[in-house]
Short mmCIF file of N, CA and C in Angstrom, two decimals:
data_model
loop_
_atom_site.label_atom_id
_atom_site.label_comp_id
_atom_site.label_asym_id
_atom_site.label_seq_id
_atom_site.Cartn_x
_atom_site.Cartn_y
_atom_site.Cartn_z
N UNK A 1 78.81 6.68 43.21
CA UNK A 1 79.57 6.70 44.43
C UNK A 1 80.56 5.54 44.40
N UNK A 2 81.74 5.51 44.41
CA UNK A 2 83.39 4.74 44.76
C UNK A 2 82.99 4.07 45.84
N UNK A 3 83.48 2.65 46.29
CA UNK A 3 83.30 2.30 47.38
C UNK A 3 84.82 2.51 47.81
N UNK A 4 84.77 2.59 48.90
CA UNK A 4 86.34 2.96 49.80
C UNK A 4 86.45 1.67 50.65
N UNK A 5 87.33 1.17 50.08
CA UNK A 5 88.27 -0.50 51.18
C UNK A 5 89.22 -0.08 52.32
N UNK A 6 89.11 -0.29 53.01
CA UNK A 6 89.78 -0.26 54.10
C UNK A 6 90.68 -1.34 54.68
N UNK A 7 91.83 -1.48 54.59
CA UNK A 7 92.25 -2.86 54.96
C UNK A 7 93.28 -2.13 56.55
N UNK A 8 93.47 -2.84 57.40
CA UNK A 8 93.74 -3.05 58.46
C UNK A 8 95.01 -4.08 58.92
N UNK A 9 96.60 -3.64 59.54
CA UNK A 9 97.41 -4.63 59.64
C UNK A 9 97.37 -4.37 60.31
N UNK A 10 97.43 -5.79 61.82
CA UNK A 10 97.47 -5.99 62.97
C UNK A 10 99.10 -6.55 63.13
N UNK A 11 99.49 -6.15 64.09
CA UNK A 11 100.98 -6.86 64.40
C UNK A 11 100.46 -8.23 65.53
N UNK A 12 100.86 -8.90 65.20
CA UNK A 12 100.22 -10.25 65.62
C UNK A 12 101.24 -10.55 67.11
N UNK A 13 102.42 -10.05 67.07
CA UNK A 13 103.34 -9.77 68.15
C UNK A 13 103.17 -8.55 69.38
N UNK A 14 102.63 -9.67 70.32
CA UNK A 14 102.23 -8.69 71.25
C UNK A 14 103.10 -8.63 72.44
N UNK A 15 103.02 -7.45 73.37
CA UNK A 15 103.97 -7.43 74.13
C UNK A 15 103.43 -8.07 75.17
N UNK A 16 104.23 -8.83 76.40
CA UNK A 16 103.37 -8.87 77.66
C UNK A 16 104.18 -8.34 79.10
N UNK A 17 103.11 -7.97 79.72
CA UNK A 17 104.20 -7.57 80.75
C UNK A 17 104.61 -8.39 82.08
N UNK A 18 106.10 -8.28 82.62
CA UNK A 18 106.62 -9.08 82.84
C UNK A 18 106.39 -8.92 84.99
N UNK A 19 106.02 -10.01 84.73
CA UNK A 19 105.67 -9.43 86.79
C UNK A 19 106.18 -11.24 87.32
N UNK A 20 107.17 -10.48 88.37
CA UNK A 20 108.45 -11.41 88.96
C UNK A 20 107.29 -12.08 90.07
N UNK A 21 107.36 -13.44 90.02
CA UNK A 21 106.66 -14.17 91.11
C UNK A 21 107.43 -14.78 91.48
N UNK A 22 107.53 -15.03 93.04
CA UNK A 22 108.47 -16.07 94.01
C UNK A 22 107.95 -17.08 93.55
N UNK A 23 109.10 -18.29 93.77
CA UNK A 23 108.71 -20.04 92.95
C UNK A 23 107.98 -20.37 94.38
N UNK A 24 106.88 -21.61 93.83
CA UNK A 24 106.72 -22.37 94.91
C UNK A 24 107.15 -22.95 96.10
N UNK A 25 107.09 -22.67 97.27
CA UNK A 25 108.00 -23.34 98.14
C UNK A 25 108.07 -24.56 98.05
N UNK A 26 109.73 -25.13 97.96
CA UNK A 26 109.47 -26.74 97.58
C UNK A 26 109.58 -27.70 99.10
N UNK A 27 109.33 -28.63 98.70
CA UNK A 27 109.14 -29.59 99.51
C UNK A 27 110.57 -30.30 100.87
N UNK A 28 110.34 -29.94 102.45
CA UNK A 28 112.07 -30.38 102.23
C UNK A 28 112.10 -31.80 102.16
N UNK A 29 111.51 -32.92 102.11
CA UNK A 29 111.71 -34.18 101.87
C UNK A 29 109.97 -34.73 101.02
N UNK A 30 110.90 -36.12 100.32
CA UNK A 30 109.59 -36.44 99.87
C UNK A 30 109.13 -37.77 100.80
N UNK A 31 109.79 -37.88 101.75
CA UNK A 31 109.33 -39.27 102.41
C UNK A 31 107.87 -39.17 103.17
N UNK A 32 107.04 -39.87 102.61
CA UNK A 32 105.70 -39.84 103.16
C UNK A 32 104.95 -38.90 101.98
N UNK A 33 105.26 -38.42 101.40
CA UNK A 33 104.28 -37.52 100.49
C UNK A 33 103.57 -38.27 99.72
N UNK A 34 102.68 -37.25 99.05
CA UNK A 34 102.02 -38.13 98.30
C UNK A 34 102.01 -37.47 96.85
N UNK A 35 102.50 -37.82 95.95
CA UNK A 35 102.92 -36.87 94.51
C UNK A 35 101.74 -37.60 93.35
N UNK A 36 101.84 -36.55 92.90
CA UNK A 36 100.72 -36.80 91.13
C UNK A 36 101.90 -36.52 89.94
N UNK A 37 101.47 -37.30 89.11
CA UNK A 37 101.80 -37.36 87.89
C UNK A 37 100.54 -36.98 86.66
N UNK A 38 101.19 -35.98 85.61
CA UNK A 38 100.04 -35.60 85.00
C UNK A 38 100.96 -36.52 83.31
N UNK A 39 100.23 -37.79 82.77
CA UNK A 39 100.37 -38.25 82.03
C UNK A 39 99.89 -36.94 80.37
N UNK A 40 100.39 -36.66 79.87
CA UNK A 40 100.00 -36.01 79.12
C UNK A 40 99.98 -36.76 77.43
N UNK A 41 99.99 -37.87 77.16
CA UNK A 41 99.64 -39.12 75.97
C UNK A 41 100.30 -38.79 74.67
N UNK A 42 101.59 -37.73 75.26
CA UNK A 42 102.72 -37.36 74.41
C UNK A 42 103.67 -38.84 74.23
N UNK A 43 104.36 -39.23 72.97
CA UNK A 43 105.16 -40.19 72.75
C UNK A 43 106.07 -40.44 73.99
N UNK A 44 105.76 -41.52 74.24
CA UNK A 44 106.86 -41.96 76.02
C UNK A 44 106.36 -41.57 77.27
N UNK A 45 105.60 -40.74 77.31
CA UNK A 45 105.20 -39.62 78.49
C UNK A 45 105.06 -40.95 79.68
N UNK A 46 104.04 -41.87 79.00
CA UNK A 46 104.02 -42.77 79.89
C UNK A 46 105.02 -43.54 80.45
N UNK A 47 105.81 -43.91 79.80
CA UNK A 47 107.52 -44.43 80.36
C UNK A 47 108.32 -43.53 80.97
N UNK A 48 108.60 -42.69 80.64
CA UNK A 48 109.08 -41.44 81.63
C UNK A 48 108.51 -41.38 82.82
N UNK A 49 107.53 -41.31 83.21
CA UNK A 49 106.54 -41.28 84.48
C UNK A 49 106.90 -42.63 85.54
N UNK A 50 106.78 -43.48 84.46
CA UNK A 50 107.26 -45.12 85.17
C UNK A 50 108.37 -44.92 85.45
N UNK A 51 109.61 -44.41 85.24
CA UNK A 51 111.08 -44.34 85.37
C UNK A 51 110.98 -43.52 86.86
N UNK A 52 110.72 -42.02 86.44
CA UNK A 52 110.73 -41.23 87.43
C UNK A 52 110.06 -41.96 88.71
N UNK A 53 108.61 -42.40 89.11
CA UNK A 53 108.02 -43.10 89.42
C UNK A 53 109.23 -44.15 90.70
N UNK A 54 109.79 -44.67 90.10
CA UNK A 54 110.35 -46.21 90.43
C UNK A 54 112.05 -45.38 91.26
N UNK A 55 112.46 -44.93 90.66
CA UNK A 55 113.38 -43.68 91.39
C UNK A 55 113.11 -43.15 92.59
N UNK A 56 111.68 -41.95 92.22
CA UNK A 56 111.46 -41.73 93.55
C UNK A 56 110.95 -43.06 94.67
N UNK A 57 110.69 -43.96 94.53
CA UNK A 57 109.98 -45.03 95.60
C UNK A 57 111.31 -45.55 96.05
N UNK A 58 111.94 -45.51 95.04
CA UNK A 58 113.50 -46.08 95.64
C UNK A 58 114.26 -45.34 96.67
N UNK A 59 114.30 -44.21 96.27
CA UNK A 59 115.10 -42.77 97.65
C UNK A 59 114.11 -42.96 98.55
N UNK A 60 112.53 -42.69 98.75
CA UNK A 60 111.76 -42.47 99.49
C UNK A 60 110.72 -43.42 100.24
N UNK A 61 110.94 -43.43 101.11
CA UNK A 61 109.80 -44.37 102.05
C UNK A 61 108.52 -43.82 102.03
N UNK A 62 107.16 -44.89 101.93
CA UNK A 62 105.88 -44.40 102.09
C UNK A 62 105.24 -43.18 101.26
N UNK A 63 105.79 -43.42 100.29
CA UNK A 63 105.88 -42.12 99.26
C UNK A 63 104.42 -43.31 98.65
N UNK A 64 103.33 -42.24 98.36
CA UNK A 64 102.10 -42.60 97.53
C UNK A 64 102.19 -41.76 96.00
N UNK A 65 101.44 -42.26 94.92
CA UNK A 65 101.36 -41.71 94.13
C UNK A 65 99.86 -41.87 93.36
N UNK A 66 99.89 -40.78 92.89
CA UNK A 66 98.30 -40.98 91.75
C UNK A 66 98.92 -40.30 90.68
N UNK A 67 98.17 -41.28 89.48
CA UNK A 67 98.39 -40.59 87.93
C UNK A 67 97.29 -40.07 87.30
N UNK A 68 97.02 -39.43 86.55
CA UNK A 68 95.65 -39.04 85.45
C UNK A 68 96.88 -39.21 84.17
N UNK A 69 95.96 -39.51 83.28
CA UNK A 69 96.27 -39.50 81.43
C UNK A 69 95.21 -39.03 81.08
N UNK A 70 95.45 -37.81 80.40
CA UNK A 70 95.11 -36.85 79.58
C UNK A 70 94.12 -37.59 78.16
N UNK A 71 93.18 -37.77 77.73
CA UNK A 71 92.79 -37.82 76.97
C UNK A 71 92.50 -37.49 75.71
N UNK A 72 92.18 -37.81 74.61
CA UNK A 72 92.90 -37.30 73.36
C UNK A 72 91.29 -35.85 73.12
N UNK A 73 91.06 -35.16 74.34
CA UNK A 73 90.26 -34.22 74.16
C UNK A 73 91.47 -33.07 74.88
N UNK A 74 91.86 -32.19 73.99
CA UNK A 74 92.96 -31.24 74.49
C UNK A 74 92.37 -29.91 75.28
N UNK A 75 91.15 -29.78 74.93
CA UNK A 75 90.41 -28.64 76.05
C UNK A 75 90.00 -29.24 77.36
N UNK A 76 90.12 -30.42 77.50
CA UNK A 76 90.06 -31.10 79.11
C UNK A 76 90.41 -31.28 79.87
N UNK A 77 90.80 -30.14 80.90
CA UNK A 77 91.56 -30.14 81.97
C UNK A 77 91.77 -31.85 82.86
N UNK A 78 92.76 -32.30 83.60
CA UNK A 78 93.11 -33.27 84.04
C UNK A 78 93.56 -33.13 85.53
N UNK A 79 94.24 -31.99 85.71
CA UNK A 79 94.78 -31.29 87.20
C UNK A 79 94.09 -31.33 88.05
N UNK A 80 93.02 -31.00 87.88
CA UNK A 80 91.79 -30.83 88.71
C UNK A 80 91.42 -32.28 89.90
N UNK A 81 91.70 -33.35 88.99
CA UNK A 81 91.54 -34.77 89.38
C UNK A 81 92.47 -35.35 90.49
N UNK A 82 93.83 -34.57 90.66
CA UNK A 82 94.18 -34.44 91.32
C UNK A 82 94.33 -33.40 92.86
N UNK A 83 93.80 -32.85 92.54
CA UNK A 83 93.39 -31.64 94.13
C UNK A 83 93.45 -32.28 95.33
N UNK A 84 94.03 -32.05 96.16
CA UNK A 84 93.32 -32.34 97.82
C UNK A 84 94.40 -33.95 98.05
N UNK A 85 94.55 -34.58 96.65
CA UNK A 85 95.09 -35.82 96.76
C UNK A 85 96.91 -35.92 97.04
N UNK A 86 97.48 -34.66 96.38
CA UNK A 86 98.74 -34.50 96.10
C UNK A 86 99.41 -33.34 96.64
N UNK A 87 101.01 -33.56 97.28
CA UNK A 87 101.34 -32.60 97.59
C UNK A 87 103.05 -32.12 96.60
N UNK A 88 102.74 -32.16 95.42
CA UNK A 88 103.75 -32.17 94.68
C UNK A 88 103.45 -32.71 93.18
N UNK A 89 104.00 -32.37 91.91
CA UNK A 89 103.51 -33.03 91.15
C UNK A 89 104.77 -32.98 89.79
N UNK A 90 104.84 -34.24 89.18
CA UNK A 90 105.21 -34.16 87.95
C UNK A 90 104.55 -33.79 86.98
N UNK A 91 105.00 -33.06 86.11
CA UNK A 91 104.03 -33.17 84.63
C UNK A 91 104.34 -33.50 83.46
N UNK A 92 104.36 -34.48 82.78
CA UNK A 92 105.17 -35.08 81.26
C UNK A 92 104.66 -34.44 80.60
N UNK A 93 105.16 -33.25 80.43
CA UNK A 93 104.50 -32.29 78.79
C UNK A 93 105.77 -32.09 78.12
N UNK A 94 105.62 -32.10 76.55
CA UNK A 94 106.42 -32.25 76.08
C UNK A 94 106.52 -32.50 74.81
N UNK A 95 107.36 -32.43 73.50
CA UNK A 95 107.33 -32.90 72.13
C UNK A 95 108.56 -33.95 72.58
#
């Protein structure tokens, strides 16, 4: 008895389908808010954040902020840490 091989090509390009979502409603001022920054421990991420950071405190009065940095574990969500705390958020992701 021949054994019979079977080989199998998958197209690795898949389609997805495309469903239109309204953007977030944005914010009409940031004075008094309280914004998060999601440090992501990409080259600069952290200086970028400080820039942006020092900008917004400058336009905005009573403006609070909280940061998280991402840890060098990439399946570990960080967002989360922020909930309940923030009403707006940066995120430094990025090459």
């Amino acid at each position: 008895m021949t054994a019979v091989n079977t080989i199998r090509i998958v197209n690795p390009v898949g389609q997805r389908a495309i469903e239109r979502m309204a953007l977030a409603r944005r914010l009409e001022t940031l004075h008094g808010k309280s914004i998060g920054f999601i440090d992501n421990i990409k080259p600069n991420a952290g200086l970028f954040i400080q820039f942006i950071e020092e900008m917004m405190r400058a336009d905005y009065s009573g403006l609070q902020t909280f940061t998280v940095r991402k840890n060098f574990t990439s399946s570990k969500l960080i967002a989360n840490e922020l909930e309940g705390k923030v009403q707006a958020l940066v995120n430094a992701w990025g090459d």
